[in-house]
Backbone as a ProteinNet text record, in pm:
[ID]
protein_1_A
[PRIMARY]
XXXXXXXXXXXXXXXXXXXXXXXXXXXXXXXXXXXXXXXXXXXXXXXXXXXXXXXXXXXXXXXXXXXXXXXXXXXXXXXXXXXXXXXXXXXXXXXXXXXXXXXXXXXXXXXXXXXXXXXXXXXXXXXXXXXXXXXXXXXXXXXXXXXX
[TERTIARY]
-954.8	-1029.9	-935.3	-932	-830.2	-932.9	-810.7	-784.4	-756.6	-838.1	-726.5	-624.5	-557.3	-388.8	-315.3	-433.2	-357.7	-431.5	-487.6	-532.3	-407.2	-389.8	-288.3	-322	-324.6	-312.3	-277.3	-298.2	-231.3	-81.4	-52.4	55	143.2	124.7	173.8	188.8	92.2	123	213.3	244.1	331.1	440.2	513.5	638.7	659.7	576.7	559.7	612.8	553.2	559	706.9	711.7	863.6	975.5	977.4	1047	1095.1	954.1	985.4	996.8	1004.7	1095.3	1189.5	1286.9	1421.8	1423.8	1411.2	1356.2	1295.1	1175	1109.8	1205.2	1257.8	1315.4	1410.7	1412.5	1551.1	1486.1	1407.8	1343.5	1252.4	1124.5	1014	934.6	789.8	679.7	632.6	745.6	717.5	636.1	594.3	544.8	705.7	831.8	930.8	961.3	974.9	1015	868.4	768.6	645.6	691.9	723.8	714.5	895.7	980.8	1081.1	1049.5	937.5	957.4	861.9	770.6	671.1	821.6	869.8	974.8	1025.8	1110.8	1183.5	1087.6	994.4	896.8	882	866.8	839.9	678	561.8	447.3	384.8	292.2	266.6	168.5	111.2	74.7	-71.6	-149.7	-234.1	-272.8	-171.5	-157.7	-118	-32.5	-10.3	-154.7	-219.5	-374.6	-440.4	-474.2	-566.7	-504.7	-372.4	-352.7	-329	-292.9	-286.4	-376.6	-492	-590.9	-571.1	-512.6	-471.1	-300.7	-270.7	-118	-13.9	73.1	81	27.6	-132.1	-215.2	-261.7	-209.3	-258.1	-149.3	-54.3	97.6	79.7	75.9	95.3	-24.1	-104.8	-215.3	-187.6	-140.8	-121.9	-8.7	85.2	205.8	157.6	28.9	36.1	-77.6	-181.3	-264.4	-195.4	-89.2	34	100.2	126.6	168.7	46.5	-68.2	-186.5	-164.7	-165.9	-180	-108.1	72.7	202.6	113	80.2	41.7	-67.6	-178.7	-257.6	-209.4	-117.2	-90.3	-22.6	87.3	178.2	66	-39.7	-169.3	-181.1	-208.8	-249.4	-168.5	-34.2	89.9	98.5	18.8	48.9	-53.9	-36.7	-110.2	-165.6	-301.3	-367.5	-475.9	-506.3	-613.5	-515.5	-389.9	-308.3	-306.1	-323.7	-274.2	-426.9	-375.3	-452	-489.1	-614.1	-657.9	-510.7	-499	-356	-254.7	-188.6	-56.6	-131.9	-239.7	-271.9	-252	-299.8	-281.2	-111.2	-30.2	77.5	146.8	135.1	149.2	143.5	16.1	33.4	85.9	76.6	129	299.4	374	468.8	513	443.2	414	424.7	348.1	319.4	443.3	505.3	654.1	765.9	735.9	845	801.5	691.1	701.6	703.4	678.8	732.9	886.8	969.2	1109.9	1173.2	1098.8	1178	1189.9	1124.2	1225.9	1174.7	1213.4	1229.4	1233.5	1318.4	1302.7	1166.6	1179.9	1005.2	921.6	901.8	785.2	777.8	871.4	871.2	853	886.8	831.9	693.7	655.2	501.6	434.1	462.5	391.4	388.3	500.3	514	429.1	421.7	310.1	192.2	146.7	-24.5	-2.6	77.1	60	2.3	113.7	47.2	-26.8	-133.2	-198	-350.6	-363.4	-467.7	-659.8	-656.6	-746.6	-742.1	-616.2	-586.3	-634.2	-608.6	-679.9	-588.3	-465.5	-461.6	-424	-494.3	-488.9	-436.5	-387.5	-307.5	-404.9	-562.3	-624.2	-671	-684	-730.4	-602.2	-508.3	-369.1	-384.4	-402.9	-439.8	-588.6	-640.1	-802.8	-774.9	-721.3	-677.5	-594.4	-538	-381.2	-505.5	-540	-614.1	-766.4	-836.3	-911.1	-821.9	-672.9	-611.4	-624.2	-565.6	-513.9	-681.8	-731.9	-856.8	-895.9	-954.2	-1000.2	-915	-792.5	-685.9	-669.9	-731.6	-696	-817.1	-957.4	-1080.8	-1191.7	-1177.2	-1276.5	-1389.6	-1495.2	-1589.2	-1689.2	-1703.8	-1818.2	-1765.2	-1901.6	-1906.4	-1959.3	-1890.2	-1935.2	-1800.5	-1792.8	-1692.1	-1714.4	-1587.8	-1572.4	-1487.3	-1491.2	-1388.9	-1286.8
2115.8	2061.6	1976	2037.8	1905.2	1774.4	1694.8	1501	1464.2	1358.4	1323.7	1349.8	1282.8	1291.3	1440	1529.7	1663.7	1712	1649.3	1701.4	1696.2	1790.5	1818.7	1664.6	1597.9	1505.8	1402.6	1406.5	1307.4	1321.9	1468.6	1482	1478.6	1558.1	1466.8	1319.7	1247.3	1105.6	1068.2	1140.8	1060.6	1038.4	1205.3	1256.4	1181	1156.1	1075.7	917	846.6	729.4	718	768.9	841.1	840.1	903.2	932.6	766.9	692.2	583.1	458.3	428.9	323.7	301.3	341.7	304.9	249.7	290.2	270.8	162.9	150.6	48.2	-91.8	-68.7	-174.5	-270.6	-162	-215.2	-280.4	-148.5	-175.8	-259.7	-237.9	-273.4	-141.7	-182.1	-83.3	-78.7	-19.2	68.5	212.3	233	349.5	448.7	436	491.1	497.3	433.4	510.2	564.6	559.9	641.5	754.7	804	893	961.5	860.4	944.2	1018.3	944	974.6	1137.3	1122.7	1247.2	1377.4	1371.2	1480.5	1475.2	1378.8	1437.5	1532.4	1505	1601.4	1723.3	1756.9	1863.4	1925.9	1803.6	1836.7	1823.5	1908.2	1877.6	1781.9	1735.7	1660.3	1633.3	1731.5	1774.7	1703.6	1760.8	1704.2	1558.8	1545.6	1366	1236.4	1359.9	1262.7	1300.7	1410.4	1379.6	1319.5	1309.1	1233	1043.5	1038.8	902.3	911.8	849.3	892.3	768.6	685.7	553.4	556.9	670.4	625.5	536.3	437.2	330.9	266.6	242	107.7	208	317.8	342.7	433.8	388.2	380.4	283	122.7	36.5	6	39.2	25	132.3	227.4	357.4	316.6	215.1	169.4	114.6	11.3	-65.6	-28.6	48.3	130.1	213.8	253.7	310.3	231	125	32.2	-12	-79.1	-72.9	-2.6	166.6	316.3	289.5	288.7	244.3	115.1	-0.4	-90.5	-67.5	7.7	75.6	172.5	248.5	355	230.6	147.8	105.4	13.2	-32.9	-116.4	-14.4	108.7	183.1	260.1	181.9	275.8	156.9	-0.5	-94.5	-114.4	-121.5	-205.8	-315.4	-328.3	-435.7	-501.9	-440	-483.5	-551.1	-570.8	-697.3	-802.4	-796.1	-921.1	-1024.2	-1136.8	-1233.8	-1183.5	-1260.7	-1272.9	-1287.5	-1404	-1435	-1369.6	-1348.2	-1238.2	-1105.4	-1103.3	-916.5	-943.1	-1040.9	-1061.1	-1108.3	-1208	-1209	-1104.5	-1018.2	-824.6	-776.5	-805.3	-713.3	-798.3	-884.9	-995.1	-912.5	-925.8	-886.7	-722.1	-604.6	-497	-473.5	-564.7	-576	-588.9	-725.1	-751.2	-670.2	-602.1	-487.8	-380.6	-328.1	-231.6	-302.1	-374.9	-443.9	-458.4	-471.1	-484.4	-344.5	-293.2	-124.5	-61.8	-137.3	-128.1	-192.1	-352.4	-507.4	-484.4	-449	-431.2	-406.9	-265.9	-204	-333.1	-343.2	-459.8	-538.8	-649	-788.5	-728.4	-633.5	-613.9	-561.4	-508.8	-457.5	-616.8	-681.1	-789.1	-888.7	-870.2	-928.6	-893.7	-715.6	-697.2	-707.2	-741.6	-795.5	-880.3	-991.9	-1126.5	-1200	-1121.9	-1092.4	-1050.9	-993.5	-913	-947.2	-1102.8	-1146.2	-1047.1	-1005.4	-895	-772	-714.9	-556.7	-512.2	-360.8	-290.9	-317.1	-405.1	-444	-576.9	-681.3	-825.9	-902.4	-1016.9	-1079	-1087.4	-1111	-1184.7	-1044.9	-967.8	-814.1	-744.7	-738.1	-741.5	-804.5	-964.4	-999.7	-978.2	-1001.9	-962.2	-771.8	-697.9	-560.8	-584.6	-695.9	-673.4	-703.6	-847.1	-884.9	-830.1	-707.7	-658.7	-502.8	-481.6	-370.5	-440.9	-536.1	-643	-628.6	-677.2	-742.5	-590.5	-504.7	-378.1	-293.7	-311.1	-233.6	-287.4	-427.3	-470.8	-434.2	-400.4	-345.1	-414.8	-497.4	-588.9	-539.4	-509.5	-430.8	-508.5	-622.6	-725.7	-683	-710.2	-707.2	-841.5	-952.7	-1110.9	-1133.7	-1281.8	-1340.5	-1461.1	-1543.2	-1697.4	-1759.3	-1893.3	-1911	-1986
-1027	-915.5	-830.4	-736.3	-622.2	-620.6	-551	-581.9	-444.5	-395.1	-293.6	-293.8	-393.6	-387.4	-327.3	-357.9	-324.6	-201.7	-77.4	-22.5	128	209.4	330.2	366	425.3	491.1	400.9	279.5	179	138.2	142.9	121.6	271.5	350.3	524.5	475.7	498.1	486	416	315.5	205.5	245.2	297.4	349.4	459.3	579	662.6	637.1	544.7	507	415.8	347.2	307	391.7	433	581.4	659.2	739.8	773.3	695.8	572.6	484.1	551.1	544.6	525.1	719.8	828	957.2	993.1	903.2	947.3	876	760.2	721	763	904	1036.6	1140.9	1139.4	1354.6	1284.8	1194	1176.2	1205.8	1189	1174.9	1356.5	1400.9	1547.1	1573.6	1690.6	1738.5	1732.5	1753.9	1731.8	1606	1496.5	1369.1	1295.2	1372.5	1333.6	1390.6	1478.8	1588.1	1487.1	1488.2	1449.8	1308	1229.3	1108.3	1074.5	1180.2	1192.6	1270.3	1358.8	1380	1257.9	1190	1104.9	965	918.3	821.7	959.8	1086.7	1123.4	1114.3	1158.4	1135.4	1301	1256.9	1390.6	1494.6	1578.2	1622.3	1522.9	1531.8	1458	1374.2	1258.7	1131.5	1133.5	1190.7	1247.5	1270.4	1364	1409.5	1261.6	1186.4	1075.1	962.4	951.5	850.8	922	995.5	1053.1	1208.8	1156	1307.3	1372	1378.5	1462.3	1472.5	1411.9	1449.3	1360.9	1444.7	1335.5	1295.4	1391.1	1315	1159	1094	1042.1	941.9	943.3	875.4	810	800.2	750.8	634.1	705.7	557.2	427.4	488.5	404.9	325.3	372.4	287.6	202.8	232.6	104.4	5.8	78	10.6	-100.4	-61.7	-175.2	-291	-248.8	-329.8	-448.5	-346	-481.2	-580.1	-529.9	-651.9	-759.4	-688.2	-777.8	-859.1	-863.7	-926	-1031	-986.6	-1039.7	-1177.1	-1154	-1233.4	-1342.5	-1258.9	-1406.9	-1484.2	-1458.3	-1565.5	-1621.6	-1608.9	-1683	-1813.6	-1778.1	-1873	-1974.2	-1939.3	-2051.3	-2145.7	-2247.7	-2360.2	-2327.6	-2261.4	-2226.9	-2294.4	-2391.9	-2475.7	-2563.8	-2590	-2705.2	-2609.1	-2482.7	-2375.1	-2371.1	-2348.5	-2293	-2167.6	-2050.5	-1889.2	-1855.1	-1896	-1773	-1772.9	-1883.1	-1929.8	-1841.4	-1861.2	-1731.2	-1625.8	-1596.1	-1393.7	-1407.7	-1452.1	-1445	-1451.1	-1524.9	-1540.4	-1382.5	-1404.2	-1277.6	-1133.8	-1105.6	-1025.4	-988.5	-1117	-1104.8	-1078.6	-1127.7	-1096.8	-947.9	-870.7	-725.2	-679.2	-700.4	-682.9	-714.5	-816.3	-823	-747.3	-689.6	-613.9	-449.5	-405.3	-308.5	-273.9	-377.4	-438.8	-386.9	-445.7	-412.2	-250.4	-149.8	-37.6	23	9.7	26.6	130.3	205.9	407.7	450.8	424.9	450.5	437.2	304.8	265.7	335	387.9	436.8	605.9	627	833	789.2	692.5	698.5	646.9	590.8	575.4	704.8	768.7	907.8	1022.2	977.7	1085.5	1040	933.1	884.9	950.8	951.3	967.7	1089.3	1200.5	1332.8	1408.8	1311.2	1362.2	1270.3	1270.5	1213.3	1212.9	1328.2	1279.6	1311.8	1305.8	1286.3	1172.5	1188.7	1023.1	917.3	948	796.6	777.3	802.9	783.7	701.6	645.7	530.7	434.6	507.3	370.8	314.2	369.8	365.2	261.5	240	192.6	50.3	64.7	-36.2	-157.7	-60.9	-121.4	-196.6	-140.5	-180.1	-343.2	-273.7	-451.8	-550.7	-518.9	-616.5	-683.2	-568.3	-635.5	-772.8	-715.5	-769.5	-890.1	-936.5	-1039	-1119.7	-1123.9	-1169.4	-1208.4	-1146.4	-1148.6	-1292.3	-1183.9	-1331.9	-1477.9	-1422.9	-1610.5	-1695.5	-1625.7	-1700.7	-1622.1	-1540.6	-1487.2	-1431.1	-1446.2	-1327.3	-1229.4	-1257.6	-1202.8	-1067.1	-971.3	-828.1	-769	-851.1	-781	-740.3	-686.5	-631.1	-643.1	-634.6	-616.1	-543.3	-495.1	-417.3	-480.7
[MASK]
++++++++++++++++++++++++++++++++++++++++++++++++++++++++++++++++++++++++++++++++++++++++++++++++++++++++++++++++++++++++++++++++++++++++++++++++++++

């Protein structure tokens, strides 16, 4: 049975997002290393609008929407039922940081452009509120309350 993960526009995106790392980690998260990074995969406009229907406002969420997954998957590769609450979120805390780590450029201009962009589609607290529902979720958590 296909998965998101395997659906055409997931995989575009990826190659896409792939592609502009290393770009954005220079210029930043531009309409030009969006634009360069879609020529270089060779897709076409098309496929460009259904996999990113805003463009770049819709590159950058997809970066870190990615990163969650990466974070997601490695909770799932640890032994979490020997861990304490805190040792899991510190787990994963750091998980985050190491995939953030892995192309430190990228990361810090995409966090730059949340930042500025206090209510664009991908906001800081929106960013944060995201890690920390990945975190909580991935360690077994299911409640749907909140606190401040």
């Amino acid at each position: 049975m296909p998965t998101p993960e395997d659906a055409p526009s997931a995989v575009i995106s990826q190659k896409i997002l792939a592609s502009a790392l290393d770009s954005a980690g220079i210029e930043g998260w531009t309409q030009s290393v969006f634009e360069k990074a879609c020529l270089a995969n060779d897709v076409t406009p098309s496929e460009v609008a259904y996999a990113f229907p805003d463009g770049i406002r819709s590159l950058v969420p997809a970066y870190f929407q990615g990163l969650r997954g990466e974070v997601r998957s490695g909770l799932e590769q640890i032994p979490l039922s020997e861990m304490r609450v805190r040792d899991k979120i510190s787990t994963g805390v750091e998980l985050w940081l190491n995939e953030m780590s892995k192309s430190y450029p990228a990361s810090v201009k995409a966090l730059d452009w949340a930042t500025i962009r206090p209510t664009g589609p991908c906001s800081m607290p929106e960013i944060i509120w995201g890690v920390a529902d990945t975190l909580w979720t991935g360690i077994g958590d299911t409640s749907f309350g909140f606190t401040y």
